[in-house]
CSV table of C-alpha atoms in Angstrom, one decimal:
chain,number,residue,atom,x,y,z
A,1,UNK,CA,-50.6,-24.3,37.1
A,2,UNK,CA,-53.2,-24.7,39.8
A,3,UNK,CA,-54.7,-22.1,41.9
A,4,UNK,CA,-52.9,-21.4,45.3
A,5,UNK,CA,-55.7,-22.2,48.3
A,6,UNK,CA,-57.6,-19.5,50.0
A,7,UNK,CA,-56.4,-20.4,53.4
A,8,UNK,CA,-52.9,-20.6,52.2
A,9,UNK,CA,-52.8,-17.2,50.8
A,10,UNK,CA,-54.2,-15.6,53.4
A,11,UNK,CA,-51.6,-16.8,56.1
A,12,UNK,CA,-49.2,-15.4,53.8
A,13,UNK,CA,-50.7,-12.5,54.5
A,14,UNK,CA,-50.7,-12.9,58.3
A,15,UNK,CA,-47.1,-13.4,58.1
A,16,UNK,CA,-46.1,-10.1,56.2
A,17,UNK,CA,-48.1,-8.2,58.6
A,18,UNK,CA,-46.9,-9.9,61.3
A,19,UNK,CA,-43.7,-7.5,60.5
A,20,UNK,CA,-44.9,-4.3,61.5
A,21,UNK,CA,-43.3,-2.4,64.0
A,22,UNK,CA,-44.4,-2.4,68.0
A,23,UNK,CA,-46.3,0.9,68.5
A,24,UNK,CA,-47.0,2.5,71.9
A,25,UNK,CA,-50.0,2.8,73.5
A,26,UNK,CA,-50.0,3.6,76.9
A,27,UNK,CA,-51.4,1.9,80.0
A,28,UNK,CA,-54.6,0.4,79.9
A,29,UNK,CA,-57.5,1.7,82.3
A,30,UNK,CA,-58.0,-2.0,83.8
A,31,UNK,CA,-54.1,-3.5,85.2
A,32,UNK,CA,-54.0,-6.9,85.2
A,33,UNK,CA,-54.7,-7.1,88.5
A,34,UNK,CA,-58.3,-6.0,88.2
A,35,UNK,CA,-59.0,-8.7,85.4
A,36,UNK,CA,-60.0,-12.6,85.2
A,37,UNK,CA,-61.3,-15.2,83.2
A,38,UNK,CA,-64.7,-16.1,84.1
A,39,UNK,CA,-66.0,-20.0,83.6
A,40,UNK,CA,-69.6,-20.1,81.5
A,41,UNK,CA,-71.4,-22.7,81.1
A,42,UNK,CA,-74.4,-24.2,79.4
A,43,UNK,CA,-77.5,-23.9,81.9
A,44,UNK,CA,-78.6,-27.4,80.1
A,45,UNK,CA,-76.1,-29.4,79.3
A,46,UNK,CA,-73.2,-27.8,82.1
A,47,UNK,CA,-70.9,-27.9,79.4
A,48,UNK,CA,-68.0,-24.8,79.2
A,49,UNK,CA,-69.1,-22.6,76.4
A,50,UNK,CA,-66.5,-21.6,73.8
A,51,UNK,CA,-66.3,-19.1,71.1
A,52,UNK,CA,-68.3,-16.7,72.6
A,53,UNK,CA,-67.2,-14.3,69.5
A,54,UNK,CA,-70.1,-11.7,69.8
A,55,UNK,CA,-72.5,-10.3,72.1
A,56,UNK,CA,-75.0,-7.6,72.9
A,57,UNK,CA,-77.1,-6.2,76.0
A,58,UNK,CA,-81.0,-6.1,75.9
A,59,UNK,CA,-82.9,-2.7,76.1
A,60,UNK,CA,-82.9,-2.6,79.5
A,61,UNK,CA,-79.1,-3.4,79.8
A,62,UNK,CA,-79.3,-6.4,82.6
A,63,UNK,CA,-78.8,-8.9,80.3
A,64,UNK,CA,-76.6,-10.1,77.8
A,65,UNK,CA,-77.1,-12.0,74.5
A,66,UNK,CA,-74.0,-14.3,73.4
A,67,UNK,CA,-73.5,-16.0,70.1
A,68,UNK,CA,-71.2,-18.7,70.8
A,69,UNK,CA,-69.5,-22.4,68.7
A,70,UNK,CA,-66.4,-24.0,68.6
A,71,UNK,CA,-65.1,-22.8,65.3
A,72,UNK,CA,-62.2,-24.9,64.7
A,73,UNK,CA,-64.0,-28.0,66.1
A,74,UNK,CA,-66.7,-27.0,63.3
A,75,UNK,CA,-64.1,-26.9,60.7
A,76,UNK,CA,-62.4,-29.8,61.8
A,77,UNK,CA,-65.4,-31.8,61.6
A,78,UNK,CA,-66.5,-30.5,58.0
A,79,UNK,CA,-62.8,-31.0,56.6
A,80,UNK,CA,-63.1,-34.3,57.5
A,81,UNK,CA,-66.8,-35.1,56.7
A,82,UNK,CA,-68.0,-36.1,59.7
A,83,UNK,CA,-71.6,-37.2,59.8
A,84,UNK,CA,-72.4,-35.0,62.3
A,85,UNK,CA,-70.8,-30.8,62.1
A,86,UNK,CA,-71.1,-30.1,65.8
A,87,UNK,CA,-73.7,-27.1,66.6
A,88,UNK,CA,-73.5,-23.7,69.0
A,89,UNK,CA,-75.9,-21.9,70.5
A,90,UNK,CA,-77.7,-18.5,71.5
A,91,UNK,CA,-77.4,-17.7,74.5
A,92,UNK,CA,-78.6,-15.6,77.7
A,93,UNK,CA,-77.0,-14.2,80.7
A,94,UNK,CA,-77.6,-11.7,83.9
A,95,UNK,CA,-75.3,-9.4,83.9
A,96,UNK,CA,-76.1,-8.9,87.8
A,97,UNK,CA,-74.3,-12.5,88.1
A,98,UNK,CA,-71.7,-11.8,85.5
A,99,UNK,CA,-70.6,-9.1,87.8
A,100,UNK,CA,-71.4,-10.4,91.3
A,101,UNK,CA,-68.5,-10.3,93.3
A,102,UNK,CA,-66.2,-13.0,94.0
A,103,UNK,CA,-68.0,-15.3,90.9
A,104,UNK,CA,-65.5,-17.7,89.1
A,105,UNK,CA,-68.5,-18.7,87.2
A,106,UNK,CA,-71.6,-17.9,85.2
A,107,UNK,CA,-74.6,-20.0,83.8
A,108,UNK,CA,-76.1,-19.0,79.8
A,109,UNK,CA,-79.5,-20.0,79.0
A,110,UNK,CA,-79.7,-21.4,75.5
A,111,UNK,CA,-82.4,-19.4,73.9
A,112,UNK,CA,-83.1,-22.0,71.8
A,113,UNK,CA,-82.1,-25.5,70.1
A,114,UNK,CA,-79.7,-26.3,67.2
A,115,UNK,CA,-82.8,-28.4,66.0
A,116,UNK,CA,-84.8,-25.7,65.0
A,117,UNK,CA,-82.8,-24.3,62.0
A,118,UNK,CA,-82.2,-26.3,58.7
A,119,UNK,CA,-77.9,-26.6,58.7
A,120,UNK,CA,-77.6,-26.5,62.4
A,121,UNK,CA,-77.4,-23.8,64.9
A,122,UNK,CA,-73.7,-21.7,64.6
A,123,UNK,CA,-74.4,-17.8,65.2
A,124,UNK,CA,-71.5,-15.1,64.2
A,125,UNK,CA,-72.2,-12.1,64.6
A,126,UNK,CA,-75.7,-10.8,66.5
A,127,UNK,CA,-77.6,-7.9,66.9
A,128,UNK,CA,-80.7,-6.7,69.0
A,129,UNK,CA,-83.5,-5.5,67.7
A,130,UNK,CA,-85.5,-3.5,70.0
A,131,UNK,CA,-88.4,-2.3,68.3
A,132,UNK,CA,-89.6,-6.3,68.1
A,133,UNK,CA,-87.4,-7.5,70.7
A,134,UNK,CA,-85.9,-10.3,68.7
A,135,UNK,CA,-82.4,-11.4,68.1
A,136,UNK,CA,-81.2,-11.2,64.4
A,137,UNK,CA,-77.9,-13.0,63.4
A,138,UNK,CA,-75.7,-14.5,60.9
A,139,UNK,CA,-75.8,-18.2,61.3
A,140,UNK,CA,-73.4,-20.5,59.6
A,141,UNK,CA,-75.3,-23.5,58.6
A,142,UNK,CA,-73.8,-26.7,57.0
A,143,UNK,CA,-74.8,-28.6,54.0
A,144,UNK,CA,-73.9,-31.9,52.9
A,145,UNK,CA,-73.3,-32.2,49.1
A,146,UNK,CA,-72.0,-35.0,47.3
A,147,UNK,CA,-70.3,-36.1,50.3
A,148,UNK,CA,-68.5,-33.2,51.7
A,149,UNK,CA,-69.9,-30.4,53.8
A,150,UNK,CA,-70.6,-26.8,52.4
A,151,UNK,CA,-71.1,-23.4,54.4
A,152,UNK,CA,-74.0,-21.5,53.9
A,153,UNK,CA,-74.3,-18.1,56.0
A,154,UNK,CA,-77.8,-17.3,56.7
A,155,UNK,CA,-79.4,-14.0,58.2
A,156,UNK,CA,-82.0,-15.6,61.0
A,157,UNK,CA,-84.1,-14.1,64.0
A,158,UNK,CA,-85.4,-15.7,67.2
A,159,UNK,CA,-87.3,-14.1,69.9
A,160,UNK,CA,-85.2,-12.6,72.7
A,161,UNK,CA,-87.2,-14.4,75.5
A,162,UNK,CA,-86.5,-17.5,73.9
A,163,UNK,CA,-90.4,-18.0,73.8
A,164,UNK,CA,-90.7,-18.6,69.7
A,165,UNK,CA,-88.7,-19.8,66.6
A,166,UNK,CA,-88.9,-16.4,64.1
A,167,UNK,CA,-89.7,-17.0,60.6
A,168,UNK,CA,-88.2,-18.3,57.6
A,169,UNK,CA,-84.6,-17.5,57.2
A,170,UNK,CA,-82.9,-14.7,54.3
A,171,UNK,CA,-80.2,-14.9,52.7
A,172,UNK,CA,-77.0,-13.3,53.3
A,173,UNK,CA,-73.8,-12.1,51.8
A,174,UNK,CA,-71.5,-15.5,51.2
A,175,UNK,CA,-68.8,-14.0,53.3
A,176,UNK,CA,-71.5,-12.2,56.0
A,177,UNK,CA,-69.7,-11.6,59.2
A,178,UNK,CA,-71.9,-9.4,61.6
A,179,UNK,CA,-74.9,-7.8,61.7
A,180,UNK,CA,-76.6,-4.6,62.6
A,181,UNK,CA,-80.3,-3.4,62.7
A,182,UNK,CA,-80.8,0.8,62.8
A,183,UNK,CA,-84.7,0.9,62.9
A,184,UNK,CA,-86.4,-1.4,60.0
A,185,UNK,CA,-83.0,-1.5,58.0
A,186,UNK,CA,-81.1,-4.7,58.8
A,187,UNK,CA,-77.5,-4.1,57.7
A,188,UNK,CA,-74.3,-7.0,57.0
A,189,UNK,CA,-71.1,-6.6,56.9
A,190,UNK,CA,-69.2,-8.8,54.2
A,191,UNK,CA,-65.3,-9.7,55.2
A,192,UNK,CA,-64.8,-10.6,51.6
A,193,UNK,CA,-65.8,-9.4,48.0
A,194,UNK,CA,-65.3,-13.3,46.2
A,195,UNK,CA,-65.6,-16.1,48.4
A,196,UNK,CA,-63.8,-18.5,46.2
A,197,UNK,CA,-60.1,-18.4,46.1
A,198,UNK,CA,-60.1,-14.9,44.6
A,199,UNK,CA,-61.2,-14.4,48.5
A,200,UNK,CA,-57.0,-15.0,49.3
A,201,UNK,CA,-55.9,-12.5,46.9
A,202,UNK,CA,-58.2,-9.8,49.0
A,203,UNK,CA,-56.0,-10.7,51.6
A,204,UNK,CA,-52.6,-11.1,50.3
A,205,UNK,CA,-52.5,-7.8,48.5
A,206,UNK,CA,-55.1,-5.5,51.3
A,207,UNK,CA,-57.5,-5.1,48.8
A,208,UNK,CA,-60.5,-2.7,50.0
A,209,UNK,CA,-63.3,-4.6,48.1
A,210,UNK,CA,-65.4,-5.9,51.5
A,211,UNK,CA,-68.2,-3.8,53.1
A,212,UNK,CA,-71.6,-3.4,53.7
A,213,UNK,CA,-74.9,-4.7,52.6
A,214,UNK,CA,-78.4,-4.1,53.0
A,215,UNK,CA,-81.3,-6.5,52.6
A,216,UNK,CA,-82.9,-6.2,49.4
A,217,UNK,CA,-80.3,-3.5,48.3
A,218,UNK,CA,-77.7,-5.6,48.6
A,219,UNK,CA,-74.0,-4.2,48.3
A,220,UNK,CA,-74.2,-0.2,49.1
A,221,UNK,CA,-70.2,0.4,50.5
A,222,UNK,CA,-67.3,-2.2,49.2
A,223,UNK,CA,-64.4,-0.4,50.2
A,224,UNK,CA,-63.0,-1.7,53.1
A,225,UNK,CA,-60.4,-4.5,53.8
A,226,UNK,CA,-62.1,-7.1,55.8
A,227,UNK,CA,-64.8,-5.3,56.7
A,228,UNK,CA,-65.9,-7.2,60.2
A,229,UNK,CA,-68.0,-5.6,63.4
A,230,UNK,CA,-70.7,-3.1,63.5
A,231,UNK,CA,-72.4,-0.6,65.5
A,232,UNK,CA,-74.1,2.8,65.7
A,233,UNK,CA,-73.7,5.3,67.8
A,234,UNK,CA,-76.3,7.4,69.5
A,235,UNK,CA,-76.2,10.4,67.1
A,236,UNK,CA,-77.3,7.2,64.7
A,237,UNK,CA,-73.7,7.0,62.7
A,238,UNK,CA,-72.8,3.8,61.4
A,239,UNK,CA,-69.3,2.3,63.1
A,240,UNK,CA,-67.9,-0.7,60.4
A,241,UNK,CA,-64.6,-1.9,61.4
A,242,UNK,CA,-61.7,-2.7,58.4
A,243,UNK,CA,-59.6,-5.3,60.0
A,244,UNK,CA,-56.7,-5.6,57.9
A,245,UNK,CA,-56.8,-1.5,58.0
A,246,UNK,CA,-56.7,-1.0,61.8
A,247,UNK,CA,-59.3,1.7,61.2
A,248,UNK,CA,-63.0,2.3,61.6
A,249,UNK,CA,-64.9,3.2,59.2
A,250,UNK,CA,-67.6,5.9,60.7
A,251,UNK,CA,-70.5,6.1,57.7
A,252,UNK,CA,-73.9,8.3,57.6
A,253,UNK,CA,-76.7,6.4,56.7
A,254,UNK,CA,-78.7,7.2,53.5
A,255,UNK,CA,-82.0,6.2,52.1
A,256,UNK,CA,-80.6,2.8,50.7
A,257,UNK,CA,-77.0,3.4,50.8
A,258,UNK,CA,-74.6,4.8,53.0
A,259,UNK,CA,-71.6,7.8,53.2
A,260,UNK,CA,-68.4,7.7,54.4
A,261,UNK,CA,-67.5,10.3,56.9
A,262,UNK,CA,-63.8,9.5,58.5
A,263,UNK,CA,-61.4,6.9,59.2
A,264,UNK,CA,-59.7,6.6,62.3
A,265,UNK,CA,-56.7,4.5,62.7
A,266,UNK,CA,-56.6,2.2,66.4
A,267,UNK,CA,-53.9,0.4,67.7
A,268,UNK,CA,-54.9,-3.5,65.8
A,269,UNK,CA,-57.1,-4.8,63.8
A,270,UNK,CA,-60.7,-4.0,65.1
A,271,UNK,CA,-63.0,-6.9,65.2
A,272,UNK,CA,-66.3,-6.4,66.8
A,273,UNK,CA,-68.0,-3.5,68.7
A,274,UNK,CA,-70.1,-2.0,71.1
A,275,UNK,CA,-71.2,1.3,72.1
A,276,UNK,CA,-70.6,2.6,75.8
A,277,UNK,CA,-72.5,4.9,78.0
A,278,UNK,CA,-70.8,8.2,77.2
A,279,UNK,CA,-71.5,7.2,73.5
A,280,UNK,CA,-68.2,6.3,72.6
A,281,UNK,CA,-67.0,3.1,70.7
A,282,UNK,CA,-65.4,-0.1,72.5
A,283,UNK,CA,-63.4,-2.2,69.9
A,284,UNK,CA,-61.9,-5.7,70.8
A,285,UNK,CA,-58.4,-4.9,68.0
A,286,UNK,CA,-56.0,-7.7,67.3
A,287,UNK,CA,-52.6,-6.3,67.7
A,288,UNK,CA,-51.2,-9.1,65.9
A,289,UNK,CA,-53.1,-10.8,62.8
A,290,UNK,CA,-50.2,-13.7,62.3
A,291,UNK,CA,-50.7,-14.8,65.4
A,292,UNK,CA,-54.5,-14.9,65.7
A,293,UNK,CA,-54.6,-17.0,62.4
A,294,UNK,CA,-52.3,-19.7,64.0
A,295,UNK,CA,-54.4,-19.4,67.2
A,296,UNK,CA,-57.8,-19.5,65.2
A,297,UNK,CA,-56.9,-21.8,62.7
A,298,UNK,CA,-54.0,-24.3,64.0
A,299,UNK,CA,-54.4,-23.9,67.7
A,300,UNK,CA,-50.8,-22.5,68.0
A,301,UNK,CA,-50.1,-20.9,70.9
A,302,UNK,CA,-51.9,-17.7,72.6
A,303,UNK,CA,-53.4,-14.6,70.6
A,304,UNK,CA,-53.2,-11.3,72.3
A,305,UNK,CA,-55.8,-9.1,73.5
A,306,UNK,CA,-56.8,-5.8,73.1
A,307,UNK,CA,-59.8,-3.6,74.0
A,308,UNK,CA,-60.2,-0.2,73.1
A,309,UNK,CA,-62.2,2.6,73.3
A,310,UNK,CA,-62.8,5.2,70.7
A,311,UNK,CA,-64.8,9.2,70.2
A,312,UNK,CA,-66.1,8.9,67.3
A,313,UNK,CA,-66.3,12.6,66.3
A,314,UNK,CA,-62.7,13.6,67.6
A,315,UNK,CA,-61.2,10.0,66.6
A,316,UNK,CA,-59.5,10.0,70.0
A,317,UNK,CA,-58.7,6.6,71.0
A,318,UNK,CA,-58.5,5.2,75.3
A,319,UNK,CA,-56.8,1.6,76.0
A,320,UNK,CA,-58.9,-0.5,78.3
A,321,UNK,CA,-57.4,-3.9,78.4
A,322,UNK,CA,-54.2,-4.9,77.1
A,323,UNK,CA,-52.8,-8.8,77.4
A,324,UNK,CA,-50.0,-9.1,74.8
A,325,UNK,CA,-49.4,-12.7,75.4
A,326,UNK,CA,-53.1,-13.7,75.8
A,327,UNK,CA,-52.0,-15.6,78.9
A,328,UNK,CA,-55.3,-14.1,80.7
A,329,UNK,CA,-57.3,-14.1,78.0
A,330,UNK,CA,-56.8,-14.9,74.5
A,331,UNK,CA,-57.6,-13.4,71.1
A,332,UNK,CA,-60.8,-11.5,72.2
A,333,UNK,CA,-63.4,-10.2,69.3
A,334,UNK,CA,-65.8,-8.2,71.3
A,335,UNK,CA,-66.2,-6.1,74.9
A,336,UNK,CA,-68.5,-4.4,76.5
A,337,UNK,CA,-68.3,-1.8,79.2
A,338,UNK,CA,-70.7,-1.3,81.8
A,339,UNK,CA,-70.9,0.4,85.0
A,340,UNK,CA,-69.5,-2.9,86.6
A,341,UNK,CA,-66.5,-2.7,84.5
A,342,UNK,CA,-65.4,-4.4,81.2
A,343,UNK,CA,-66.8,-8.5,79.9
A,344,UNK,CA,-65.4,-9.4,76.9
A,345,UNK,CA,-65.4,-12.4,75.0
A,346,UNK,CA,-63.3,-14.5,72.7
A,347,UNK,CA,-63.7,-16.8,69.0
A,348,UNK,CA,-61.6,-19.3,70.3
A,349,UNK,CA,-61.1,-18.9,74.3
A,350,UNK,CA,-63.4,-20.4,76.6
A,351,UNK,CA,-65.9,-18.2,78.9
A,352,UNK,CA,-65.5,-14.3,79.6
A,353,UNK,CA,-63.1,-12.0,80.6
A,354,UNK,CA,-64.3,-9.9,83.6
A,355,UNK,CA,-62.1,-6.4,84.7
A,356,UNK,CA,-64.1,-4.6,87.7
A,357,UNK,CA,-63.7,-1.2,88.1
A,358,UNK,CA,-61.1,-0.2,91.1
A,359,UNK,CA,-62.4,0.0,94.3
């Protein structure tokens, strides 16, 4: 008998946890009524950006850097081996204007061109690296061989003015999904232990085999299921979320490994993060999985959206945003909450989410 597909396996998994029970959560800081979608667009080409799965502020905290492609157009065009597997880009954007009042639209900069990097240009997760002001991420390149396309994720840096093309690129996990740098350490997160068709039985069965690698190092924490965003905190605490947990996973760095501390449970499965002001986490969760895989992978229908914000040390956890039938905004991956309010974006929505805070 032949194996049973990846892709098949895992939406079997989608569906039996599409069966848990509603849970309560209260009301969200940001009503409806103080939320909209926001229009981005390409400074170059004018074109609506979509996917804008991940994104971080600079140093000083006026601007923001997105990682953004269409990922089902991308898989589309590699399923059915097109010449061409379309491209993404990295991107910048003033805050100041993401937040100026009345805007129903934003312009990115494109830091720089899908032309520059071997594969193509389609960033996942990013991080900032302040100490050399340059933007490190995991970019899914595309190789053709013997005439079908093959995904290679690669660990890549640019500068964060745009102004040069960083270096050669390093390898990464084959199932890398976001990125982190905590001084000179450069830290990914692997959603997957096998990225073969084992990679469905992870799924199907919530195995806690996916984590955390670093550089040379390679694999120092594999006990998480679908491990997927990180951050650190500012008492330097590692944040990793387990999707298919609904938890984070708060860790201690080590001298070339790292220590699990706690757990704490949130109300979906936590994709990427950010850290607020006070110090706490912000986590965009998927309240339902089954629906963000027909969303993500078929196009079928809305996927909710939920943003969070968590203490670290007392594990308590604060609703921010909360759109159960993504009608406003649909399956976001990562927010960000500023003095302005909340942005947040999405993997397969077009533009931002804006909330202001009431007047």
């Amino acid at each position: 008998m032949g194996t049973m597909r990846p892709d098949i396996l895992s939406a079997a998994a989608l569906l039996l946890l599409g069966a848990c029970a509603k849970e309560e959560i209260g009301e969200a800081r940001y009503a409806v009524a103080q939320c909209q979608r926001l229009e981005v667009t390409d400074a170059v080409t004018g074109a609506a950006i979509r996917g804008a799965e991940d994104f971080v502020l600079d140093s000083s905290g006026q601007f923001l850097f997105i990682s953004a492609y269409d990922r089902r157009m991308v898989e589309k065009a590699a399923k059915r081996r097109d010449k061409i597997v379309p491209s993404g880009g990295v991107y910048s954007a003033s805050l100041m204007d993401v937040f100026s009042t009345d805007a129903t639209s934003v312009t990115a900069t494109p830091l720089t061109a899908p032309a520059d990097f071997v594969g193509g240009l389609r960033p996942h997760g990013i991080a900032y690296d302040a100490i050399n002001n340059e933007l490190v991420f995991i970019n899914r390149t595309y190789q053709r061989q013997k005439n079908r396309w093959k995904m290679t994720p690669r660990l890549q840096r640019i500068g964060a003015n745009g102004e040069m093309f960083v270096g050669a690129y390093a390898d990464a996990p084959c199932a890398a999904n976001d990125v982190l740098v905590t001084g000179q350490q450069t830290f990914t997160s692997f959603d997957h232990s096998a990225c073969n068709w084992r990679a469905g039985f992870e799924d199907v069965f919530n195995l806690k085999r996916s984590g955390l690698a670093l550089g040379q190092e390679g694999r120092v924490f594999d006990q998480a299921a679908f491990a997927n965003g990180l951050a650190q905190t500012d008492t330097g605490a590692i944040v990793m979320s387990a999707t298919r947990e609904k938890s984070l996973i708060v860790m201690k760095e080590r001298t070339g490994a790292v220590e699990e501390t706690v757990r704490i449970k949130v109300p979906g499965g936590p994709d990427n993060l950010s850290i607020a002001s006070d110090g706490d986490v912000v986590a965009a969760v998927h309240p339902s999985l089954w629906r963000l895989g027909l969303n993500r992978k078929m196009g079928i229908g809305k996927a909710p959206s939920r943003i969070v914000k968590v203490d670290p040390e007392s594990g308590a956890v604060e609703l921010l945003f909360d759109d159960p039938s993504g009608r406003i905004f649909s399956a976001a991956t990562i927010a960000i909450e500023t003095m302005d309010g909340l942005v947040a974006g999405s993997v397969t929505d077009e533009g931002f989410l804006i909330c202001r805070e009431a007047l």
